Amino acid sequence: MSAQTETAGSVTTVYKVSGMSCGHCEGAVSGEISEIAGVGSVKAVASTGEVTVVSAAPLDEEAVRSAVDEAGFELVGKA
């Protein structure tokens, strides 16, 4: 499966984030990523380390990395 899929008007990208271990971690990462312009929804899953982001257009990976860093975690890359 590709880490990025495009559907009408939106792009879904799955990222791997290390260090998440609980619901609070998921909320911190989701909250920071959701502040990036164009992001429609974010779903973080601590047990898999995956963060699924739906956005209007492909996101700049450095912007996502910065948001994840701000939350206190490390972006590994696209899943």
PDB file of C-alpha atoms in Angstrom:
ATOM      1  CA  MET A   1       0.000   0.000   0.000  1.00  0.00           C
ATOM      2  CA  SER A   2       1.257   3.451  -0.861  1.00  0.00           C
ATOM      3  CA  ALA A   3       1.890   5.867   1.989  1.00  0.00           C
ATOM      4  CA  GLN A   4      -0.090   8.478   0.086  1.00  0.00           C
ATOM      5  CA  THR A   5      -3.372   8.137  -1.773  1.00  0.00           C
ATOM      6  CA  GLU A   6      -5.305  10.845  -3.536  1.00  0.00           C
ATOM      7  CA  THR A   7      -9.072  10.965  -3.791  1.00  0.00           C
ATOM      8  CA  ALA A   8     -11.308  13.724  -5.068  1.00  0.00           C
ATOM      9  CA  GLY A   9     -10.208  16.880  -3.299  1.00  0.00           C
ATOM     10  CA  SER A  10      -8.088  15.241  -0.623  1.00  0.00           C
ATOM     11  CA  VAL A  11      -4.829  13.406   0.004  1.00  0.00           C
ATOM     12  CA  THR A  12      -4.435  10.723   2.664  1.00  0.00           C
ATOM     13  CA  THR A  13      -0.901  10.156   3.954  1.00  0.00           C
ATOM     14  CA  VAL A  14       0.228   7.691   6.627  1.00  0.00           C
ATOM     15  CA  TYR A  15       3.279   8.599   8.693  1.00  0.00           C
ATOM     16  CA  LYS A  16       5.268   6.564  11.223  1.00  0.00           C
ATOM     17  CA  VAL A  17       5.951   8.314  14.528  1.00  0.00           C
ATOM     18  CA  SER A  18       8.142   6.856  17.260  1.00  0.00           C
ATOM     19  CA  GLY A  19       7.588   7.329  20.969  1.00  0.00           C
ATOM     20  CA  MET A  20       3.781   7.353  21.195  1.00  0.00           C
ATOM     21  CA  SER A  21       2.546   5.060  23.954  1.00  0.00           C
ATOM     22  CA  CYS A  22      -0.919   6.244  25.031  1.00  0.00           C
ATOM     23  CA  GLY A  23      -4.024   8.242  24.182  1.00  0.00           C
ATOM     24  CA  HIS A  24      -2.416  11.430  25.490  1.00  0.00           C
ATOM     25  CA  CYS A  25       0.457  10.915  23.033  1.00  0.00           C
ATOM     26  CA  GLU A  26      -2.030  10.414  20.197  1.00  0.00           C
ATOM     27  CA  GLY A  27      -3.818  13.627  21.162  1.00  0.00           C
ATOM     28  CA  ALA A  28      -0.594  15.641  21.329  1.00  0.00           C
ATOM     29  CA  VAL A  29       0.551  14.500  17.883  1.00  0.00           C
ATOM     30  CA  SER A  30      -2.923  14.906  16.348  1.00  0.00           C
ATOM     31  CA  GLY A  31      -3.293  18.379  17.826  1.00  0.00           C
ATOM     32  CA  GLU A  32       0.001  19.659  16.447  1.00  0.00           C
ATOM     33  CA  ILE A  33      -0.458  18.155  12.967  1.00  0.00           C
ATOM     34  CA  SER A  34      -4.049  19.439  12.737  1.00  0.00           C
ATOM     35  CA  GLU A  35      -2.687  23.002  12.971  1.00  0.00           C
ATOM     36  CA  ILE A  36      -0.895  22.640   9.620  1.00  0.00           C
ATOM     37  CA  ALA A  37      -2.735  24.570   6.899  1.00  0.00           C
ATOM     38  CA  GLY A  38      -4.883  22.321   4.718  1.00  0.00           C
ATOM     39  CA  VAL A  39      -5.169  19.413   7.173  1.00  0.00           C
ATOM     40  CA  GLY A  40      -8.734  18.102   7.379  1.00  0.00           C
ATOM     41  CA  SER A  41      -8.317  15.237   9.843  1.00  0.00           C
ATOM     42  CA  VAL A  42      -5.654  13.388  11.802  1.00  0.00           C
ATOM     43  CA  LYS A  43      -5.848   9.929  13.395  1.00  0.00           C
ATOM     44  CA  ALA A  44      -2.905   8.809  15.507  1.00  0.00           C
ATOM     45  CA  VAL A  45      -2.650   5.219  16.770  1.00  0.00           C
ATOM     46  CA  ALA A  46      -0.057   4.711  19.514  1.00  0.00           C
ATOM     47  CA  SER A  47      -0.053   0.900  19.280  1.00  0.00           C
ATOM     48  CA  THR A  48       1.109   0.965  15.638  1.00  0.00           C
ATOM     49  CA  GLY A  49       2.927   4.306  15.659  1.00  0.00           C
ATOM     50  CA  GLU A  50       0.928   5.318  12.605  1.00  0.00           C
ATOM     51  CA  VAL A  51      -0.600   8.728  12.018  1.00  0.00           C
ATOM     52  CA  THR A  52      -3.091   9.039   9.158  1.00  0.00           C
ATOM     53  CA  VAL A  53      -3.504  12.566   7.842  1.00  0.00           C
ATOM     54  CA  VAL A  54      -6.172  13.695   5.378  1.00  0.00           C
ATOM     55  CA  SER A  55      -5.342  17.016   3.747  1.00  0.00           C
ATOM     56  CA  ALA A  56      -6.448  19.177   0.844  1.00  0.00           C
ATOM     57  CA  ALA A  57      -3.052  18.772  -0.864  1.00  0.00           C
ATOM     58  CA  PRO A  58       0.181  16.866  -0.200  1.00  0.00           C
ATOM     59  CA  LEU A  59       1.862  18.219   2.928  1.00  0.00           C
ATOM     60  CA  ASP A  60       5.451  19.394   3.224  1.00  0.00           C
ATOM     61  CA  GLU A  61       7.152  16.616   5.172  1.00  0.00           C
ATOM     62  CA  GLU A  62       9.282  19.152   7.061  1.00  0.00           C
ATOM     63  CA  ALA A  63       6.099  20.854   8.314  1.00  0.00           C
ATOM     64  CA  VAL A  64       4.836  17.489   9.576  1.00  0.00           C
ATOM     65  CA  ARG A  65       8.238  16.727  11.130  1.00  0.00           C
ATOM     66  CA  SER A  66       8.207  20.097  12.902  1.00  0.00           C
ATOM     67  CA  ALA A  67       4.681  19.500  14.252  1.00  0.00           C
ATOM     68  CA  VAL A  68       5.603  16.019  15.521  1.00  0.00           C
ATOM     69  CA  ASP A  69       8.778  17.424  17.124  1.00  0.00           C
ATOM     70  CA  GLU A  70       6.690  20.137  18.813  1.00  0.00           C
ATOM     71  CA  ALA A  71       4.509  17.383  20.308  1.00  0.00           C
ATOM     72  CA  GLY A  72       7.648  15.734  21.689  1.00  0.00           C
ATOM     73  CA  PHE A  73       7.924  12.781  19.326  1.00  0.00           C
ATOM     74  CA  GLU A  74       9.972  11.771  16.285  1.00  0.00           C
ATOM     75  CA  LEU A  75       8.710  11.462  12.727  1.00  0.00           C
ATOM     76  CA  VAL A  76      10.246   8.317  11.264  1.00  0.00           C
ATOM     77  CA  GLY A  77       8.848   8.979   7.781  1.00  0.00           C
ATOM     78  CA  LYS A  78       5.976   7.857   5.612  1.00  0.00           C
ATOM     79  CA  ALA A  79       4.612   4.416   6.448  1.00  0.00           C
TER      80      ALA A  79
END
